[in-house]
Short mmCIF file of C-alpha atoms in Angstrom, two decimals:
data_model
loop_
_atom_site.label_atom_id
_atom_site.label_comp_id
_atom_site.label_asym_id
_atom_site.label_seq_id
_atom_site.Cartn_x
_atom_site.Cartn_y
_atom_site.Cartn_z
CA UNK Q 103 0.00 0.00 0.00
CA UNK Q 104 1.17 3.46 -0.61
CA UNK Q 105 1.89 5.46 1.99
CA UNK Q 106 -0.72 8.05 1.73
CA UNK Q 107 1.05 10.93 2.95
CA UNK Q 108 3.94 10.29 -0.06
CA UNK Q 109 1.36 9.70 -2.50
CA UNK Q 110 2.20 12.35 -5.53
CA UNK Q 111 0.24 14.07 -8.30
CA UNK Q 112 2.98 12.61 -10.52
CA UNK Q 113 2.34 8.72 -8.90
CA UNK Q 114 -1.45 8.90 -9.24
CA UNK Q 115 -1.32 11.12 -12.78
CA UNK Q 116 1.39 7.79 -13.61
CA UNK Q 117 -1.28 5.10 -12.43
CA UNK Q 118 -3.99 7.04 -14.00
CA UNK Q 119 -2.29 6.63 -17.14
CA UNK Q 120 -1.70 2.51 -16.86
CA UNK Q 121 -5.22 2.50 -16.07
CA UNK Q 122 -6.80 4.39 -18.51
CA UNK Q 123 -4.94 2.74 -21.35
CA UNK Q 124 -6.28 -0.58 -20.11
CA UNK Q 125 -10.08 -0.02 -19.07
CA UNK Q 126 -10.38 3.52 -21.44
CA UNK Q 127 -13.20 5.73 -20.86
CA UNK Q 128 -14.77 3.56 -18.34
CA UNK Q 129 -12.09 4.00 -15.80
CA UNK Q 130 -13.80 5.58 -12.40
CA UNK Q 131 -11.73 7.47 -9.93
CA UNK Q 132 -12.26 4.30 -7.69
CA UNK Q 133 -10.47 2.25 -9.91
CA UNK Q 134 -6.71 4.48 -9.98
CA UNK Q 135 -7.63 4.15 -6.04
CA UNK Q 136 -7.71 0.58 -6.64
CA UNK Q 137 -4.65 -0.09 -8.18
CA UNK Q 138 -2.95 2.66 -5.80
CA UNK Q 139 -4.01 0.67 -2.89
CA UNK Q 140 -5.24 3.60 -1.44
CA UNK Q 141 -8.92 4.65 -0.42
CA UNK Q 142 -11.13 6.49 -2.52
CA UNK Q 143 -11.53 9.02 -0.31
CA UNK Q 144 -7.61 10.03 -0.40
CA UNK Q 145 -7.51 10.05 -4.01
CA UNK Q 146 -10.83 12.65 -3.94
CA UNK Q 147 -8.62 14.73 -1.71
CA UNK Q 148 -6.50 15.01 -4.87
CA UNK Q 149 -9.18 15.17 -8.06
CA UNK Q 150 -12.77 15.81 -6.93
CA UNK Q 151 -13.89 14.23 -9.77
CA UNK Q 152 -13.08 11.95 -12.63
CA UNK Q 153 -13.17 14.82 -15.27
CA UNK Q 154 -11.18 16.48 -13.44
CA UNK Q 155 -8.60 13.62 -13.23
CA UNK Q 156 -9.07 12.72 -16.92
CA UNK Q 157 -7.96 16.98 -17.48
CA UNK Q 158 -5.24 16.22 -15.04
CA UNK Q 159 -3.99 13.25 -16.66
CA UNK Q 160 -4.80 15.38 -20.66
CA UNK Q 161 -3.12 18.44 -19.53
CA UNK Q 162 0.11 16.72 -18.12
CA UNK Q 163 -0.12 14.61 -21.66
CA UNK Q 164 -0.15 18.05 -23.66
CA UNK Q 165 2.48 19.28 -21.61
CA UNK Q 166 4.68 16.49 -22.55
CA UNK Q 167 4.22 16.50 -26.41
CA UNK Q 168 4.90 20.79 -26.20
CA UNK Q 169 7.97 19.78 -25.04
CA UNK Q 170 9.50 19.89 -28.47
CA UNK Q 171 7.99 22.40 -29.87
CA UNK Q 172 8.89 24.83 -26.87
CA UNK Q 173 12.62 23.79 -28.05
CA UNK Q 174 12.01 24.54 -31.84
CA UNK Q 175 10.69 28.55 -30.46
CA UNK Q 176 13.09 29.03 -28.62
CA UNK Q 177 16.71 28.28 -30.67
CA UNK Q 178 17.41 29.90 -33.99
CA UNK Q 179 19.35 27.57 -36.07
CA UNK Q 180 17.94 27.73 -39.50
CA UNK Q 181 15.78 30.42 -41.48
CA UNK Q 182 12.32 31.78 -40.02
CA UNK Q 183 10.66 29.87 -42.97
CA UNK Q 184 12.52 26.38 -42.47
CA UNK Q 185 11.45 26.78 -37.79
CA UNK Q 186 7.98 27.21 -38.67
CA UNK Q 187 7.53 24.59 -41.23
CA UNK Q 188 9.70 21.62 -38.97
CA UNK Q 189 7.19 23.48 -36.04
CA UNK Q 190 4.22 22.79 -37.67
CA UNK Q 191 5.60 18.94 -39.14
CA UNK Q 192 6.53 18.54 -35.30
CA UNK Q 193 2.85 19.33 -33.96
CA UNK Q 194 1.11 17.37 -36.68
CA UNK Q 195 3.74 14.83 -36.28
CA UNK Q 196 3.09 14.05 -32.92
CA UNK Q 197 -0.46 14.33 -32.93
CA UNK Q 198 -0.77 11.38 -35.73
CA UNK Q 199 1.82 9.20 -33.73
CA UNK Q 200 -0.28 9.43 -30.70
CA UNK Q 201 -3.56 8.50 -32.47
CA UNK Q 202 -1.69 5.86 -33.54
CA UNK Q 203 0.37 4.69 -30.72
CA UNK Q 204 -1.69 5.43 -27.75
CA UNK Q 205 -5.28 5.80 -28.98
CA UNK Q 206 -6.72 5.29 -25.59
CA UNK Q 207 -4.95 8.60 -24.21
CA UNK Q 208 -5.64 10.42 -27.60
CA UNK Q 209 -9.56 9.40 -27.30
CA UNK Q 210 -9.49 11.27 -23.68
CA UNK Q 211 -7.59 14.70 -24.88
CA UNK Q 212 -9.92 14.05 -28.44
CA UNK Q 213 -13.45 13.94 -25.65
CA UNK Q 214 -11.50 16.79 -23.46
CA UNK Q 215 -11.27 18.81 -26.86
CA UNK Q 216 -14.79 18.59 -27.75
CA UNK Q 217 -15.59 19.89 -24.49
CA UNK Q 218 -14.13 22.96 -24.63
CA UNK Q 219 -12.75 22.88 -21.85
CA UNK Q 220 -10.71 25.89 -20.31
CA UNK Q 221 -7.48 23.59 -20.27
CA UNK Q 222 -7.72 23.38 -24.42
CA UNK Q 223 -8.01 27.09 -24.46
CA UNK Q 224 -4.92 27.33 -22.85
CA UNK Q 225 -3.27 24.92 -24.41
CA UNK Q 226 -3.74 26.39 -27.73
CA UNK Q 227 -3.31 29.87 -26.62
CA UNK Q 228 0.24 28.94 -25.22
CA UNK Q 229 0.79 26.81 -28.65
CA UNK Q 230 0.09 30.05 -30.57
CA UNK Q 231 2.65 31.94 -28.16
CA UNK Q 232 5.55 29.37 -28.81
CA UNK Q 233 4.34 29.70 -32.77
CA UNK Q 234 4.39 33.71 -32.28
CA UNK Q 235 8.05 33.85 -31.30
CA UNK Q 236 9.01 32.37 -35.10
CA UNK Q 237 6.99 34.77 -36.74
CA UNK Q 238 8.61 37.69 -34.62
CA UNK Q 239 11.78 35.90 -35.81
CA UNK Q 240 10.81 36.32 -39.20
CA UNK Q 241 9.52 39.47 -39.31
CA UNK Q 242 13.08 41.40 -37.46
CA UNK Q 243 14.87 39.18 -40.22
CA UNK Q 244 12.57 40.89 -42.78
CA UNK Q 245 11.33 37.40 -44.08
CA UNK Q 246 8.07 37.70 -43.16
CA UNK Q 247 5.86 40.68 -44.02
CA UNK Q 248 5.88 43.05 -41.18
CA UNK Q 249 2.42 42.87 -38.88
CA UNK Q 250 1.71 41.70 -35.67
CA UNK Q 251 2.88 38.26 -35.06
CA UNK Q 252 0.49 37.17 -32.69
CA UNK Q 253 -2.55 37.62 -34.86
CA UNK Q 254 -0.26 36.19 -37.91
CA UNK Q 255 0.41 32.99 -35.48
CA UNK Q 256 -3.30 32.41 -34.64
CA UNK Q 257 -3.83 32.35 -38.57
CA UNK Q 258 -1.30 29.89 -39.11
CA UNK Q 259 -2.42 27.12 -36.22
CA UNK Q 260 -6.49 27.73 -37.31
CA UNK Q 261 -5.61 27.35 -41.01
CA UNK Q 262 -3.82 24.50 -40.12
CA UNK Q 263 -6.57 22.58 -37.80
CA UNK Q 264 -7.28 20.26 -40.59
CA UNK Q 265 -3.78 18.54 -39.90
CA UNK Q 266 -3.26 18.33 -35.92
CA UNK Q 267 -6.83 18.89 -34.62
CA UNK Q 268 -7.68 15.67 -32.87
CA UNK Q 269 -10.94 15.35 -34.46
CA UNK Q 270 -9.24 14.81 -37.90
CA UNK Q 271 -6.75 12.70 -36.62
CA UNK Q 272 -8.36 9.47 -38.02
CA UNK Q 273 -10.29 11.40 -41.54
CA UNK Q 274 -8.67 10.24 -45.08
CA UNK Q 275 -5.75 8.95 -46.01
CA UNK Q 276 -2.04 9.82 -45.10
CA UNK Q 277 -0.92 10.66 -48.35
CA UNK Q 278 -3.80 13.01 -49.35
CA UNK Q 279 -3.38 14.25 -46.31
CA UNK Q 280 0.73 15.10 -46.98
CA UNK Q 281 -0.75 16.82 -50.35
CA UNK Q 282 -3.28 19.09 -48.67
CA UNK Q 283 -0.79 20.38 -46.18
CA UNK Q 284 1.51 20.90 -48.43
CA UNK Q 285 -0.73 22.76 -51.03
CA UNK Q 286 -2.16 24.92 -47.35
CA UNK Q 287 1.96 25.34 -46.62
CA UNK Q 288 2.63 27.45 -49.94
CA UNK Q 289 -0.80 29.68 -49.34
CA UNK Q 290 0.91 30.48 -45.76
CA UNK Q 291 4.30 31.21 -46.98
CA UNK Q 292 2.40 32.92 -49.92
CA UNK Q 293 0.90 34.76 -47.04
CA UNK Q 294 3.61 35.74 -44.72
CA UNK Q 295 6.89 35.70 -46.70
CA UNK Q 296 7.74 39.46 -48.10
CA UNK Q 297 7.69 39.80 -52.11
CA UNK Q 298 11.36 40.66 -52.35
CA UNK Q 299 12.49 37.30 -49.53
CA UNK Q 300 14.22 34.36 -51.87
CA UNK Q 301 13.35 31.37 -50.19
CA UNK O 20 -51.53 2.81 -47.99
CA UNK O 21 -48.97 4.75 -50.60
CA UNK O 22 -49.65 2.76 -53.73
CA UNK O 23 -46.20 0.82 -53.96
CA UNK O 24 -45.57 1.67 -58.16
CA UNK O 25 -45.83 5.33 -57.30
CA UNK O 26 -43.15 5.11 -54.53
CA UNK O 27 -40.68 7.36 -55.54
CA UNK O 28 -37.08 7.88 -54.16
CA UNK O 29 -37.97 11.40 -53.41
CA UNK O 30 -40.55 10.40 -51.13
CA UNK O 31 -38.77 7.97 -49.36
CA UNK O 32 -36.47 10.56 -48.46
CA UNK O 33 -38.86 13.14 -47.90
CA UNK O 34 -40.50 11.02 -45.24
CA UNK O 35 -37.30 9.42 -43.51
CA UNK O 36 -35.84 12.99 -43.01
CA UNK O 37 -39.19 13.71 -40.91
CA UNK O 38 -38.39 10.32 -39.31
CA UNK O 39 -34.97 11.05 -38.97
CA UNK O 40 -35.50 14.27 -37.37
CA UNK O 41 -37.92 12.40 -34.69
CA UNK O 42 -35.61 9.46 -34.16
CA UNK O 43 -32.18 10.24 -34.81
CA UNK O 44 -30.03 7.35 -35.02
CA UNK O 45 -32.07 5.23 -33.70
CA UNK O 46 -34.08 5.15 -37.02
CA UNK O 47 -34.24 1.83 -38.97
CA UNK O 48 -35.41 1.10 -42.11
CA UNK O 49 -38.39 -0.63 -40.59
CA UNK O 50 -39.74 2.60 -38.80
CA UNK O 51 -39.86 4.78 -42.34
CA UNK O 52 -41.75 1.87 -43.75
CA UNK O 53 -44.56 1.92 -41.20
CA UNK O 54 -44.88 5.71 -42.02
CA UNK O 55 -45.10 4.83 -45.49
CA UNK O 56 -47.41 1.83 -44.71
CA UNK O 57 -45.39 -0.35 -47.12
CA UNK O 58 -43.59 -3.58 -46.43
CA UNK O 59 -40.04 -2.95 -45.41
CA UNK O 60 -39.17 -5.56 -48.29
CA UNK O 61 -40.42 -2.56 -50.56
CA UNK O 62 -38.20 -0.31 -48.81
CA UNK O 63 -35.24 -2.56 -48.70
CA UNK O 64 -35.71 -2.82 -52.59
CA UNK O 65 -34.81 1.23 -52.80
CA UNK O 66 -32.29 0.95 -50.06
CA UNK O 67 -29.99 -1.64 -49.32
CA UNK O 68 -29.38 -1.15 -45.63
CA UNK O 69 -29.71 1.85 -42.85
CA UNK O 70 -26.58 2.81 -43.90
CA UNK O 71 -27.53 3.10 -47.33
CA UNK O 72 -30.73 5.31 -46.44
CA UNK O 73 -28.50 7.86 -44.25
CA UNK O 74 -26.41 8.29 -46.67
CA UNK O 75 -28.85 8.87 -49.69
CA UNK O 76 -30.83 11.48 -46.73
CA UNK O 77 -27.34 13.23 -46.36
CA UNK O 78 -26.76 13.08 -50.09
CA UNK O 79 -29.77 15.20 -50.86
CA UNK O 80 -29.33 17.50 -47.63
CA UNK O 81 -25.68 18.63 -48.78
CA UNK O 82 -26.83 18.73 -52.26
CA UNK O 83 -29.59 21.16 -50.92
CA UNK O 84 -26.91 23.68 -49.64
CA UNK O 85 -24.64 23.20 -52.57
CA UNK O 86 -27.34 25.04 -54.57
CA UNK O 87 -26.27 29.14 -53.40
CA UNK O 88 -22.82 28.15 -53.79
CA UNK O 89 -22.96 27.01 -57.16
CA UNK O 90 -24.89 30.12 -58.03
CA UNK O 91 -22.30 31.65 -56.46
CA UNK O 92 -19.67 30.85 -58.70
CA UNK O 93 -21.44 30.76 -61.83
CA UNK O 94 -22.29 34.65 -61.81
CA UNK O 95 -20.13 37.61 -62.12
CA UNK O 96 -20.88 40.57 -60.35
CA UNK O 97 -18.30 42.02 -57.91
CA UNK O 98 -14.77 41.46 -58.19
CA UNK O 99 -13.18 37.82 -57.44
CA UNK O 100 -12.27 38.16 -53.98
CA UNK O 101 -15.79 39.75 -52.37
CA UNK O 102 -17.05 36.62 -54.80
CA UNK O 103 -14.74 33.94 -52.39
CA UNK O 104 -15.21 36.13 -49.36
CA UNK O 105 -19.34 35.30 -50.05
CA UNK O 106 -18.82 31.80 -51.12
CA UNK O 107 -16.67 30.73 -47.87
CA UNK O 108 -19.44 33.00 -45.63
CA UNK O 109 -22.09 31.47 -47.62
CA UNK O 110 -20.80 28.11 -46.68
CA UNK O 111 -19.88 28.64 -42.95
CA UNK O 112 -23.11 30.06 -42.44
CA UNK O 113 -24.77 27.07 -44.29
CA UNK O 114 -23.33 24.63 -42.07
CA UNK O 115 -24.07 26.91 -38.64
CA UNK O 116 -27.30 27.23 -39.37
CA UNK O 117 -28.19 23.52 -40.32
CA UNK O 118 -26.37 22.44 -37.04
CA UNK O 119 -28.45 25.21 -34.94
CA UNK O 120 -31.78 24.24 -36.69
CA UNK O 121 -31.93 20.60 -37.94
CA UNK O 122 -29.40 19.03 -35.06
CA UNK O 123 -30.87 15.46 -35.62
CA UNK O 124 -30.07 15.79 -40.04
CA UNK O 125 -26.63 17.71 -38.83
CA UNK O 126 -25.84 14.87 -36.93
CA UNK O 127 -25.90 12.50 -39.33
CA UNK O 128 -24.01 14.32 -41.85
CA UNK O 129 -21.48 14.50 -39.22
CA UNK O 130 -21.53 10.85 -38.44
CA UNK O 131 -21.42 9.89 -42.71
CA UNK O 132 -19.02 12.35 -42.46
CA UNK O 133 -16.31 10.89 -40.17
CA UNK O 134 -16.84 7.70 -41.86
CA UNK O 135 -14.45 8.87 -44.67
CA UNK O 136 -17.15 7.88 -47.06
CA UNK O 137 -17.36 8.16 -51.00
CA UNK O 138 -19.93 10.62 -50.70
CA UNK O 139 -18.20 13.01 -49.14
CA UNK O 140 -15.30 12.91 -51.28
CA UNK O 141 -17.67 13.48 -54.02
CA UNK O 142 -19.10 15.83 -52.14
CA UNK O 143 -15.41 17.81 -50.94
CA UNK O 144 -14.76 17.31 -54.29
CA UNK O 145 -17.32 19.06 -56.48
CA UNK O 146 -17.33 21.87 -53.49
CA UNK O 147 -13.46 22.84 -54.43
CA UNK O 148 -14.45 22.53 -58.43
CA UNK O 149 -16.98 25.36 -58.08
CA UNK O 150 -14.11 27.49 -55.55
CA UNK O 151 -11.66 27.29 -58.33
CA UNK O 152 -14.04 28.51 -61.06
CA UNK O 153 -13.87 31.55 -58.69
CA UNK O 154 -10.09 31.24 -58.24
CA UNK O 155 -9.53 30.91 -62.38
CA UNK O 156 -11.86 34.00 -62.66
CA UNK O 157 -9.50 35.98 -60.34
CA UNK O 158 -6.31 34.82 -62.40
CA UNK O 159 -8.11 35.83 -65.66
CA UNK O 160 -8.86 38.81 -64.56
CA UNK O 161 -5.12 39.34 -63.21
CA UNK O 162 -6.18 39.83 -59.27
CA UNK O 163 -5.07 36.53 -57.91
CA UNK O 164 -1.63 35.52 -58.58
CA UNK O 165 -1.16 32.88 -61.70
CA UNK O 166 -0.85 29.42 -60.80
CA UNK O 167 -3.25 26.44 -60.85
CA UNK O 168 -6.47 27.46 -59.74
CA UNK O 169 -7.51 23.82 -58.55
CA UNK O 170 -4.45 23.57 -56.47
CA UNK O 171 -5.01 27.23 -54.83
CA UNK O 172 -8.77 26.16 -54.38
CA UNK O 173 -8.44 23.01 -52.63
CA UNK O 174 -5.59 25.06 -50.17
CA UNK O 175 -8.27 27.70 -49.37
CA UNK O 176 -10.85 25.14 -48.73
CA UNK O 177 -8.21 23.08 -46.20
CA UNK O 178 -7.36 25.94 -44.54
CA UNK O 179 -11.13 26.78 -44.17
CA UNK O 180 -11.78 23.34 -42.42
CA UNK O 181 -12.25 24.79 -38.75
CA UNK O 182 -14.83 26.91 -39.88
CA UNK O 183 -16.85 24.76 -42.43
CA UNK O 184 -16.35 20.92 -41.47
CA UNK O 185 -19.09 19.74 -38.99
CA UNK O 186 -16.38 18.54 -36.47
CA UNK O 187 -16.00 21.84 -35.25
CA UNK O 188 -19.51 23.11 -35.50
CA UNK O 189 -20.47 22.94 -31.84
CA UNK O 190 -16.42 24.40 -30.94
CA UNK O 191 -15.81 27.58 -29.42
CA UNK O 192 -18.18 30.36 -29.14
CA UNK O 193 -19.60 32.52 -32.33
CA UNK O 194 -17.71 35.64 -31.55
CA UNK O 195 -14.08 34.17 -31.41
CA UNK O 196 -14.84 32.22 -34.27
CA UNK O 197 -15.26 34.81 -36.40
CA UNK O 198 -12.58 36.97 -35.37
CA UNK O 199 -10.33 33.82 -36.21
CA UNK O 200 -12.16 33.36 -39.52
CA UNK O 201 -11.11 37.20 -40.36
CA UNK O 202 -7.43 35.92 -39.92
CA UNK O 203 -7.17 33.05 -42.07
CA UNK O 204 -8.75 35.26 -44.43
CA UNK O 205 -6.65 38.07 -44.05
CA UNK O 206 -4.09 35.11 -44.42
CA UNK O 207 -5.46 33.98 -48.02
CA UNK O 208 -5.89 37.10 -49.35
CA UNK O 209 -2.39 38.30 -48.51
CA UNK O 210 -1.12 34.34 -49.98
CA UNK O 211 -3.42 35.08 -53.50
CA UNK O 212 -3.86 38.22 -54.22
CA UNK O 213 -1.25 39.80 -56.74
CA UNK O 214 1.32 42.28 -55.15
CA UNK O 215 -0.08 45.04 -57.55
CA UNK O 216 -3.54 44.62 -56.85
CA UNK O 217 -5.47 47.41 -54.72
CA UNK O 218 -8.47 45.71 -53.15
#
């Protein structure tokens, strides 16, 4: 048995996972308790109630895949152009392999998402931060058209929901879906890159 | 009793949308027969399976709404971008309203929809052939940039997807959706429209 007064966010958000992937959607708060070997009642103390563990256990999941993409904002090692396309092929990227790999966890952040939930707000909003800082890039280079890069960000990630919203994750097939981005890629840098930029 | 040689396809479908829009899902094949007061064997003869009636009901209900846009392209007043600017708007709104006012018939679109069937290729399809007859129009008339107008028309229409594709109809609230709309279109226009163009 765990010893209650150890027991950790990370521990339970950890056994929360194991479980999930095994029973799915059905999982109840009393069955992480289970497998913790602790009461119910402790594990309440922690998430009041299972949505709120299944945003716990969504939000530490999002957290996890920004990792990378926090990385790709923040160094500057190739142009503006080249950080925002591997950006976007790093989002998309990930979001296919976990549909893929781990489509119990993806069907919880893909029910979270529907929700609306306040967590996917900020999730996206901090996505379209990380996104913003490549477009300010851009623009002090004098690649990018001069404008403000937030709003230019928030244009890129909605015009690009077909290819890393979760609800698309399993529509059409992967090499149509290559095409389209592709073909939505040159309408952004059509967009964004200034007239007199050589790519 | 409908007389059974005068059954015709359009009412079948005119009576299992009412049904539809009663039942939901839950329809079957059998309940539209007793409405029509013929055999379900008579029914079965016109459609194959439930599946095969949903998707002949969803057939006619997006070729319904196709109608304004495809007037939409075929005439020529105003210049070629307020013509795209009213054919996306046109659509958007299309699919708002039909998810606001006929949730049941929305929700099976939706459903036929994530199925990845042919229909709604067909249906994707023949929607980007009447945005490029906009899109040519625009190059012809030396406002959009050259290029191939099929290519630039499917881009625009994958780019459009959070707006348009009944995934996201029930997403975020009205008033940030179209601010974020305005964006992406800011975002096309500035990827299409020639550099010596005034709008």
């Amino acid at each position: 048995m765990a010893a209650e007064s150890t027991l950790s966010k990370e521990t339970i958000l950890d056994t929360a996972e194991q479980v999930l992937r095994r029973y799915g959607d059905k999982t109840n708060v009393v069955d992480v308790a289970k497998v913790l070997r602790v009461s119910h009642g402790t594990l309440y103390r922690h998430f009041a109630s299972k949505a709120a563990l299944l945003e716990a256990v969504t939000e530490r999941w999002l957290h996890r895949i920004s990792l990378p993409l926090e990385a790709i904002s923040n160094q500057h090692d190739g142009s503006s152009p080249e950080r925002l396309r591997i950006w976007l092929e790093t989002l998309i990227h990930s979001k296919q392999q976990s549909a893929a790999d781990d489509p119990e966890l993806f069907s919880i952040y893909t029910a979270v998402t529907s929700q609306g939930t306040e967590l996917i707000e900020n999730h996206v909003h901090y996505l379209i931060t990380l996104l913003s800082r490549i477009v300010e890039q851009g623009v002090i280079e004098q690649v990018f058209k001069s404008g403000e890069p937030g709003a230019t960000a928030r244009a890129i990630f909605m015009a690009t929901v077909r290819f890393h919203h979760p609800a698309h994750a399993y529509e059409g097939d992967v090499v149509t879906k290559q095409h389209d981005f592709e073909l939505v890629w040159q309408l952004i840098l059509a967009g964004i890159v200034r007239a007199d930029t050589k790519l």
